[in-house]
mmCIF file with all atom_site columns, C-alpha atoms in Angstrom:
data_model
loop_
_atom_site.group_PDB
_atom_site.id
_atom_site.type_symbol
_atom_site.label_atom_id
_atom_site.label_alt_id
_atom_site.label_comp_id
_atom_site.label_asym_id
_atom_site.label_entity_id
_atom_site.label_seq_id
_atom_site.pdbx_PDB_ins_code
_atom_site.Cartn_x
_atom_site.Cartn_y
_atom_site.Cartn_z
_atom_site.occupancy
_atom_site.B_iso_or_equiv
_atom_site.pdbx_formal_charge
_atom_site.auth_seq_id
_atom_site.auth_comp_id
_atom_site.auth_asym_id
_atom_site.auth_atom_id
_atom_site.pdbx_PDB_model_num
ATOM 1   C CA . UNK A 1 1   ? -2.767  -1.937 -6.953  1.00 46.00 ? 1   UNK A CA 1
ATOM 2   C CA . UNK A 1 2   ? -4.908  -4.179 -9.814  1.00 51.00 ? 2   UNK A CA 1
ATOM 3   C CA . UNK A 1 3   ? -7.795  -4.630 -7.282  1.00 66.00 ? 3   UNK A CA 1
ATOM 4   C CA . UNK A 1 4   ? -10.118 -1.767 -8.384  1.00 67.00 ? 4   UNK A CA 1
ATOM 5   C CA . UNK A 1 5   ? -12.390 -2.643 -5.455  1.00 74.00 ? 5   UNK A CA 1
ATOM 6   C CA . UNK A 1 6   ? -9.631  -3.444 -3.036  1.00 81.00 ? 6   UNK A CA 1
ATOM 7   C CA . UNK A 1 7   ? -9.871  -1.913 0.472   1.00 86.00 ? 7   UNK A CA 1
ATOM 8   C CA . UNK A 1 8   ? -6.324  -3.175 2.375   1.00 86.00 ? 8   UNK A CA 1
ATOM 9   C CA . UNK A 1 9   ? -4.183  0.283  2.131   1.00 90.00 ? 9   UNK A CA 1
ATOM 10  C CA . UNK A 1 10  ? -2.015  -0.670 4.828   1.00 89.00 ? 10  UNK A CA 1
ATOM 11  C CA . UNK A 1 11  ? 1.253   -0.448 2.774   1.00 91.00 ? 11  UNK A CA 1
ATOM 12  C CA . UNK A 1 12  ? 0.456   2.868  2.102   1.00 91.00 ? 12  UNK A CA 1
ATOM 13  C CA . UNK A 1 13  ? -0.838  4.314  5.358   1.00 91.00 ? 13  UNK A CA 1
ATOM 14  C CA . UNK A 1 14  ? 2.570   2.558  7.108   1.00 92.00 ? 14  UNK A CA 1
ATOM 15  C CA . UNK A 1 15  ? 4.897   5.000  5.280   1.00 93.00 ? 15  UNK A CA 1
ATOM 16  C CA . UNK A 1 16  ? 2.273   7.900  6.249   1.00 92.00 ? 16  UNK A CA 1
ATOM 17  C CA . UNK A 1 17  ? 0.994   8.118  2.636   1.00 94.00 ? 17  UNK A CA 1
ATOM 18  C CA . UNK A 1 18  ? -1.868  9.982  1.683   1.00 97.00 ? 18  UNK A CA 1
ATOM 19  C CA . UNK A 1 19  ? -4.796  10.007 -0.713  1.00 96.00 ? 19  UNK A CA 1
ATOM 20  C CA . UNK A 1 20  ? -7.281  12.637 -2.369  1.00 97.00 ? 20  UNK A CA 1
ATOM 21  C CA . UNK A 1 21  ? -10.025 11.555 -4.470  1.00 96.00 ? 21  UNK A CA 1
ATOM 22  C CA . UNK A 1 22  ? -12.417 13.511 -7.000  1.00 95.00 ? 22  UNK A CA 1
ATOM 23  C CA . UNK A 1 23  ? -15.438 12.560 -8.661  1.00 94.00 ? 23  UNK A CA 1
ATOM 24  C CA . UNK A 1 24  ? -18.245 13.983 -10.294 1.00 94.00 ? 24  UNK A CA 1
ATOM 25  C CA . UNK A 1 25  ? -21.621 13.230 -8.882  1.00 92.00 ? 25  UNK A CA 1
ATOM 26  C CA . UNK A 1 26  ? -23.181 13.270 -12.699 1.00 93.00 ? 26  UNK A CA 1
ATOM 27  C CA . UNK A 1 27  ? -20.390 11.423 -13.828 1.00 93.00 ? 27  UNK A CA 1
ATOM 28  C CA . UNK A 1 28  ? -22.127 8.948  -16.589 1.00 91.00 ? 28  UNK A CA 1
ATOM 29  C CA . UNK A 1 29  ? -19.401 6.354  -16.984 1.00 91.00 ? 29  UNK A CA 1
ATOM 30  C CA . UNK A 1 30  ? -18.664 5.685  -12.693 1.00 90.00 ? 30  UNK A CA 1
ATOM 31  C CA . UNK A 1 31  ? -21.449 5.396  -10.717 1.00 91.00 ? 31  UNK A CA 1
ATOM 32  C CA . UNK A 1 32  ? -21.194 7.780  -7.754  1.00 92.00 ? 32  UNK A CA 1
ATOM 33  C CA . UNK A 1 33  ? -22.576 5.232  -5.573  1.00 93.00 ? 33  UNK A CA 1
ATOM 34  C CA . UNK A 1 34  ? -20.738 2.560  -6.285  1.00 93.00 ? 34  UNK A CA 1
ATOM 35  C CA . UNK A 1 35  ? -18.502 4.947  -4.977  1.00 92.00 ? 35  UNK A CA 1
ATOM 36  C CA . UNK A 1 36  ? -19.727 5.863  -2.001  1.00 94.00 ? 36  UNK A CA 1
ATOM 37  C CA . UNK A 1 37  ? -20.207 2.581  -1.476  1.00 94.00 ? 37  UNK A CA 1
ATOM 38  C CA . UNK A 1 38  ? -16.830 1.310  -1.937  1.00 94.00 ? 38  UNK A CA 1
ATOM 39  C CA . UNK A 1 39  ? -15.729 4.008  0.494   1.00 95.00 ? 39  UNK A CA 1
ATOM 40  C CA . UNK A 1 40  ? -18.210 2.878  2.732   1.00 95.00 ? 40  UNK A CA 1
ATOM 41  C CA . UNK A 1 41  ? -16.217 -0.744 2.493   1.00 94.00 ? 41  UNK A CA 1
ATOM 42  C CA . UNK A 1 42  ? -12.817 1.363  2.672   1.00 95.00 ? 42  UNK A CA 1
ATOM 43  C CA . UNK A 1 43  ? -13.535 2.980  5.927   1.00 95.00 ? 43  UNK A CA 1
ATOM 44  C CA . UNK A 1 44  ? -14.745 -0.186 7.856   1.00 95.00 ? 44  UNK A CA 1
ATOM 45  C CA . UNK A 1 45  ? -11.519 -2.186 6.958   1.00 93.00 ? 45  UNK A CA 1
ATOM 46  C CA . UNK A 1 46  ? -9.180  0.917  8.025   1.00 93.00 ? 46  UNK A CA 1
ATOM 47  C CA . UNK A 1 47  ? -10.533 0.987  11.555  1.00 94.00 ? 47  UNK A CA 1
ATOM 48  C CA . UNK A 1 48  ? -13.570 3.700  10.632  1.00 95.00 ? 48  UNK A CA 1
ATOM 49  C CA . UNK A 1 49  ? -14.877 6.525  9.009   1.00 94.00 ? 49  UNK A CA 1
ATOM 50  C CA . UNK A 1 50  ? -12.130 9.002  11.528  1.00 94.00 ? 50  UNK A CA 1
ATOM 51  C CA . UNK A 1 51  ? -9.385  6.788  11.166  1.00 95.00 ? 51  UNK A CA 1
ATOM 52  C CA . UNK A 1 52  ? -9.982  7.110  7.120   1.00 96.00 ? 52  UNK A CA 1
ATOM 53  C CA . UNK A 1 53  ? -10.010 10.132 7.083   1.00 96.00 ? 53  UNK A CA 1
ATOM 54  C CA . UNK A 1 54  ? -6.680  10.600 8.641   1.00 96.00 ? 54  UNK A CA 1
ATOM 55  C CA . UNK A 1 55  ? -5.218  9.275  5.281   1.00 97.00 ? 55  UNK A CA 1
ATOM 56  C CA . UNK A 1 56  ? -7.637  9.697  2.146   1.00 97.00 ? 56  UNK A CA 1
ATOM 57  C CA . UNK A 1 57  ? -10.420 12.027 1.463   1.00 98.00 ? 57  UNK A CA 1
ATOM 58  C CA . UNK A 1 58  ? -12.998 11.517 -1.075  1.00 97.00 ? 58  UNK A CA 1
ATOM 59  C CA . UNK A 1 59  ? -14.656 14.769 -2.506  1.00 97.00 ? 59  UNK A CA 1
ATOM 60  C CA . UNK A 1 60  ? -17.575 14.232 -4.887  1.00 95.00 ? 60  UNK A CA 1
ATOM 61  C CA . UNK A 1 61  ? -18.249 17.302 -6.836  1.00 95.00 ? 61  UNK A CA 1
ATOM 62  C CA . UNK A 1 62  ? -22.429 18.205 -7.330  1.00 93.00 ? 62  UNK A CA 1
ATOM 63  C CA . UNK A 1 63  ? -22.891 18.371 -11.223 1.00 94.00 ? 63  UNK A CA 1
ATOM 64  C CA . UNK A 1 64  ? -19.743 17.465 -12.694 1.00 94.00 ? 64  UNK A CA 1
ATOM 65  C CA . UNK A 1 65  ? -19.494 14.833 -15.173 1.00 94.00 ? 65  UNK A CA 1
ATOM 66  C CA . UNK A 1 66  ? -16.271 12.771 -16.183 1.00 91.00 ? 66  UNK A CA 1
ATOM 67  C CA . UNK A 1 67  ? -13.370 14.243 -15.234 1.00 85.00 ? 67  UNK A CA 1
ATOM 68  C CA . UNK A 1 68  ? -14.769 17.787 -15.236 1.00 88.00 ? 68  UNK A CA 1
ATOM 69  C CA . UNK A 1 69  ? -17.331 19.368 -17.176 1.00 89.00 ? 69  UNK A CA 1
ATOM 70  C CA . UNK A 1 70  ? -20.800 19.752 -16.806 1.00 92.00 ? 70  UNK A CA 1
ATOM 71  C CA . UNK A 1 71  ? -22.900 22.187 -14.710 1.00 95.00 ? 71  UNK A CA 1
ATOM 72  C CA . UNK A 1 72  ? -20.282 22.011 -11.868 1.00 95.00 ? 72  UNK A CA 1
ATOM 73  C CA . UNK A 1 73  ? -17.642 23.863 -9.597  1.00 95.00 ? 73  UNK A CA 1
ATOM 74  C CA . UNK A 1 74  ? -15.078 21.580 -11.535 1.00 95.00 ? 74  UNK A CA 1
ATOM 75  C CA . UNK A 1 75  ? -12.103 24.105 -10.667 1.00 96.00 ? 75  UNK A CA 1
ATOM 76  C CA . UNK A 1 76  ? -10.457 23.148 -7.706  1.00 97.00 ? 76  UNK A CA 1
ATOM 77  C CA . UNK A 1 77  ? -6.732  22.238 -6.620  1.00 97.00 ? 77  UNK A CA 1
ATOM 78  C CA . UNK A 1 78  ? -5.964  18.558 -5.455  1.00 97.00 ? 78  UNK A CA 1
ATOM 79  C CA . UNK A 1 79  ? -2.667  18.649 -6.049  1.00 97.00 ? 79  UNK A CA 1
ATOM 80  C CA . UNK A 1 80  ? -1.282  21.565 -3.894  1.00 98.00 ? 80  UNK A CA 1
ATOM 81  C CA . UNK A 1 81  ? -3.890  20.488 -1.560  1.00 98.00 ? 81  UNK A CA 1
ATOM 82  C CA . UNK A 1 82  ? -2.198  16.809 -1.329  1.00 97.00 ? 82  UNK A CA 1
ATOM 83  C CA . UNK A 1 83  ? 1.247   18.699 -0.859  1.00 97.00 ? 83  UNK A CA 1
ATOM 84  C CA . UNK A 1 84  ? -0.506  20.271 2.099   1.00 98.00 ? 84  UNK A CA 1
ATOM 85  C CA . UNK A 1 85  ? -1.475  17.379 3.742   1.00 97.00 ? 85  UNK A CA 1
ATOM 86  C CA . UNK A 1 86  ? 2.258   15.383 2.926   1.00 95.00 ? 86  UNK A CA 1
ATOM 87  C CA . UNK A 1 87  ? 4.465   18.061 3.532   1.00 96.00 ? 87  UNK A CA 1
ATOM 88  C CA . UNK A 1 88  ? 3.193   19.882 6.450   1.00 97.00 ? 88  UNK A CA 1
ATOM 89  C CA . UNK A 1 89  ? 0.013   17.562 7.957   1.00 96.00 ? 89  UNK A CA 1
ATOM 90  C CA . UNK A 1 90  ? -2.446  19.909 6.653   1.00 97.00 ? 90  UNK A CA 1
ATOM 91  C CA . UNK A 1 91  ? -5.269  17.755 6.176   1.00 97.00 ? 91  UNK A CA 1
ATOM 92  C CA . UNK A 1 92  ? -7.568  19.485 3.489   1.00 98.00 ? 92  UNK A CA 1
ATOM 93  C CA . UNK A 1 93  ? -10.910 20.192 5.134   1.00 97.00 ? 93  UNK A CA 1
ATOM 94  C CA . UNK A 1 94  ? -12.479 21.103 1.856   1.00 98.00 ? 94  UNK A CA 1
ATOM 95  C CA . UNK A 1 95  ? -11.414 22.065 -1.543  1.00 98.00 ? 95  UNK A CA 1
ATOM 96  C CA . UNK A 1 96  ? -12.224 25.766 -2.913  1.00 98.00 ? 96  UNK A CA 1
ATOM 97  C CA . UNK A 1 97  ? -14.209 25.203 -6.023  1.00 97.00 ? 97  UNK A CA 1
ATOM 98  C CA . UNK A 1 98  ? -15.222 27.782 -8.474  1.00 97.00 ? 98  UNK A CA 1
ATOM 99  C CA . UNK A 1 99  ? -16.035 27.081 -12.551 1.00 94.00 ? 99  UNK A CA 1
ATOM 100 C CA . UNK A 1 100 ? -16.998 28.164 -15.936 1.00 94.00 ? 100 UNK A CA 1
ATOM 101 C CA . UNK A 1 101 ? -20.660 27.027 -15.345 1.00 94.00 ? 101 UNK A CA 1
ATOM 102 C CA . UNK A 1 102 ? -21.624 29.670 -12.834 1.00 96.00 ? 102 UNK A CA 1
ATOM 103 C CA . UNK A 1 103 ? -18.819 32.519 -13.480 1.00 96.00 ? 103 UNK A CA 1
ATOM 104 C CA . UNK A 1 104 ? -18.352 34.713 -9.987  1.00 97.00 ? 104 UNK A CA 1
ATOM 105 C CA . UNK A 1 105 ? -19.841 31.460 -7.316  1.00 97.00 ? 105 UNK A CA 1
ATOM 106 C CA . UNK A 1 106 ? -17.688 29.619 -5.722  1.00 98.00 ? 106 UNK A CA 1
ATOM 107 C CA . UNK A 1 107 ? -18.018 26.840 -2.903  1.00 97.00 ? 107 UNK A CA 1
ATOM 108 C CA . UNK A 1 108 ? -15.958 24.295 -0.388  1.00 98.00 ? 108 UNK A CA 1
ATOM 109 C CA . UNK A 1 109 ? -16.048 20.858 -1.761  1.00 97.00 ? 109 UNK A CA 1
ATOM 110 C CA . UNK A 1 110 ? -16.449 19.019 1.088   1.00 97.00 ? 110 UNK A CA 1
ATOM 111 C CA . UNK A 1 111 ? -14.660 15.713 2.203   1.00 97.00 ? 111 UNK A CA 1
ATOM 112 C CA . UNK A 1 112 ? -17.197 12.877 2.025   1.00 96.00 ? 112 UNK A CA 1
ATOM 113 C CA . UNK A 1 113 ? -19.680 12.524 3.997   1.00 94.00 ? 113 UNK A CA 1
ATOM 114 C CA . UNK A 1 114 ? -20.276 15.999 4.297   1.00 96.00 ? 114 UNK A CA 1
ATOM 115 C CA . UNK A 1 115 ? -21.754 18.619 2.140   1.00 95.00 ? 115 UNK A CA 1
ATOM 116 C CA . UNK A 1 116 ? -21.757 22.153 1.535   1.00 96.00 ? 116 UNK A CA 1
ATOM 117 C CA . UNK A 1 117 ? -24.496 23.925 4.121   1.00 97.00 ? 117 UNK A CA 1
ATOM 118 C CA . UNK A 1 118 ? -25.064 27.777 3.652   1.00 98.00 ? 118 UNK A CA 1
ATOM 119 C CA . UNK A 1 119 ? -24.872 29.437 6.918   1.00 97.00 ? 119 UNK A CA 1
ATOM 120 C CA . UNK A 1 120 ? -25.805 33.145 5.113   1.00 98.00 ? 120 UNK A CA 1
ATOM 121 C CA . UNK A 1 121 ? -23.955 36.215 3.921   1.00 98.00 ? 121 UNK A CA 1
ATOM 122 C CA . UNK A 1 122 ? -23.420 36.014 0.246   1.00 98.00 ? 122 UNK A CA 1
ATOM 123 C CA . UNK A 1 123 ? -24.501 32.808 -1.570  1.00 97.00 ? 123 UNK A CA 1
ATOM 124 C CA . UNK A 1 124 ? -22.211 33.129 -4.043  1.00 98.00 ? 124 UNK A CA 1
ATOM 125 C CA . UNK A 1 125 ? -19.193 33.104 -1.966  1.00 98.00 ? 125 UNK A CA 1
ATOM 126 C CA . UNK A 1 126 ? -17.439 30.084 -0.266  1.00 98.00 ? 126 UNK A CA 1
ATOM 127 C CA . UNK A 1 127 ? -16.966 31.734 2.577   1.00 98.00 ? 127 UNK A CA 1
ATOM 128 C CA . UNK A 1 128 ? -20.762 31.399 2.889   1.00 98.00 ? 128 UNK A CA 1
ATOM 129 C CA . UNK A 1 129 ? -20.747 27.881 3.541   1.00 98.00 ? 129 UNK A CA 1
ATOM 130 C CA . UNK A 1 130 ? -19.853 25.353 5.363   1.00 98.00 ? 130 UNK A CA 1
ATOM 131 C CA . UNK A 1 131 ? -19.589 21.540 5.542   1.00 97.00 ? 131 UNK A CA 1
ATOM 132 C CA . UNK A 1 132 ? -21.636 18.995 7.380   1.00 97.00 ? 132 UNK A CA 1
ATOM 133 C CA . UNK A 1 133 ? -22.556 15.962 7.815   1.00 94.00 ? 133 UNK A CA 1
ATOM 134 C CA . UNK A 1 134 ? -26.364 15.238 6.507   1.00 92.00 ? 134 UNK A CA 1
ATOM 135 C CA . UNK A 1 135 ? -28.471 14.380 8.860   1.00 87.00 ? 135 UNK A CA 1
ATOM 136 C CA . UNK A 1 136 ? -30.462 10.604 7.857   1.00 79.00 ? 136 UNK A CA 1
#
């Protein structure tokens, strides 16, 4: 695809592909919100936010700049996560993060639109959490 802001994926959902993106939320060369704006556009011409996310999940990760880095949980695993999901249907409902930045924490990085929402026990742990969607 040469359309960067192209939102017609039907080639790729008809031979039951799949899709995981990443971003960093601080990233300072791609605006996050252009984004989460172009996934906005994404979902409505694939039939809806559920039907998206029945082929591509978009996790943006709090504090991490381009292409890892930064203050961030920036170690996580897309790619045996995306074997998951192609191989045996296991559609990733987060991605474990953990990173240099705060050695010992980990968290879920949640699918877009949700977000990480600590439910008590340890706050360091992953298990601690889970996602949501925010409330407007």
């Amino acid at each position: 695809m040469n359309d960067p802001t192209g939102t017609l994926f039907s080639t790729l959902t008809a031979r039951g592909g799949r899709m995981i993106v990443f971003r960093g939320n601080a990233d300072p060369v791609f605006s996050a919100d252009d984004l989460r704006a172009h996934w906005r556009d994404l979902a409505a011409d694939s039939g809806g936010s559920a039907a998206l996310s029945g082929w591509a999940r978009l996790f943006l990760v709090p504090g991490m700049t381009h292409c890892g880095g930064g203050p961030a949980l920036d170690d996580f695993d897309p790619l045996t996560a995306i074997e998951a999901w192609v191989e045996r249907g296991e559609a990733p409902p987060h991605l474990l993060a953990r990173g240099a930045a705060f050695p010992g924490r980990s968290r879920p990085a949640c699918p877009y639109p949700q977000e990480a929402r600590f439910g008590g026990g340890d706050p360091e742990a992953a298990e601690s959490f889970s996602c949501a969607t925010p409330v407007p």
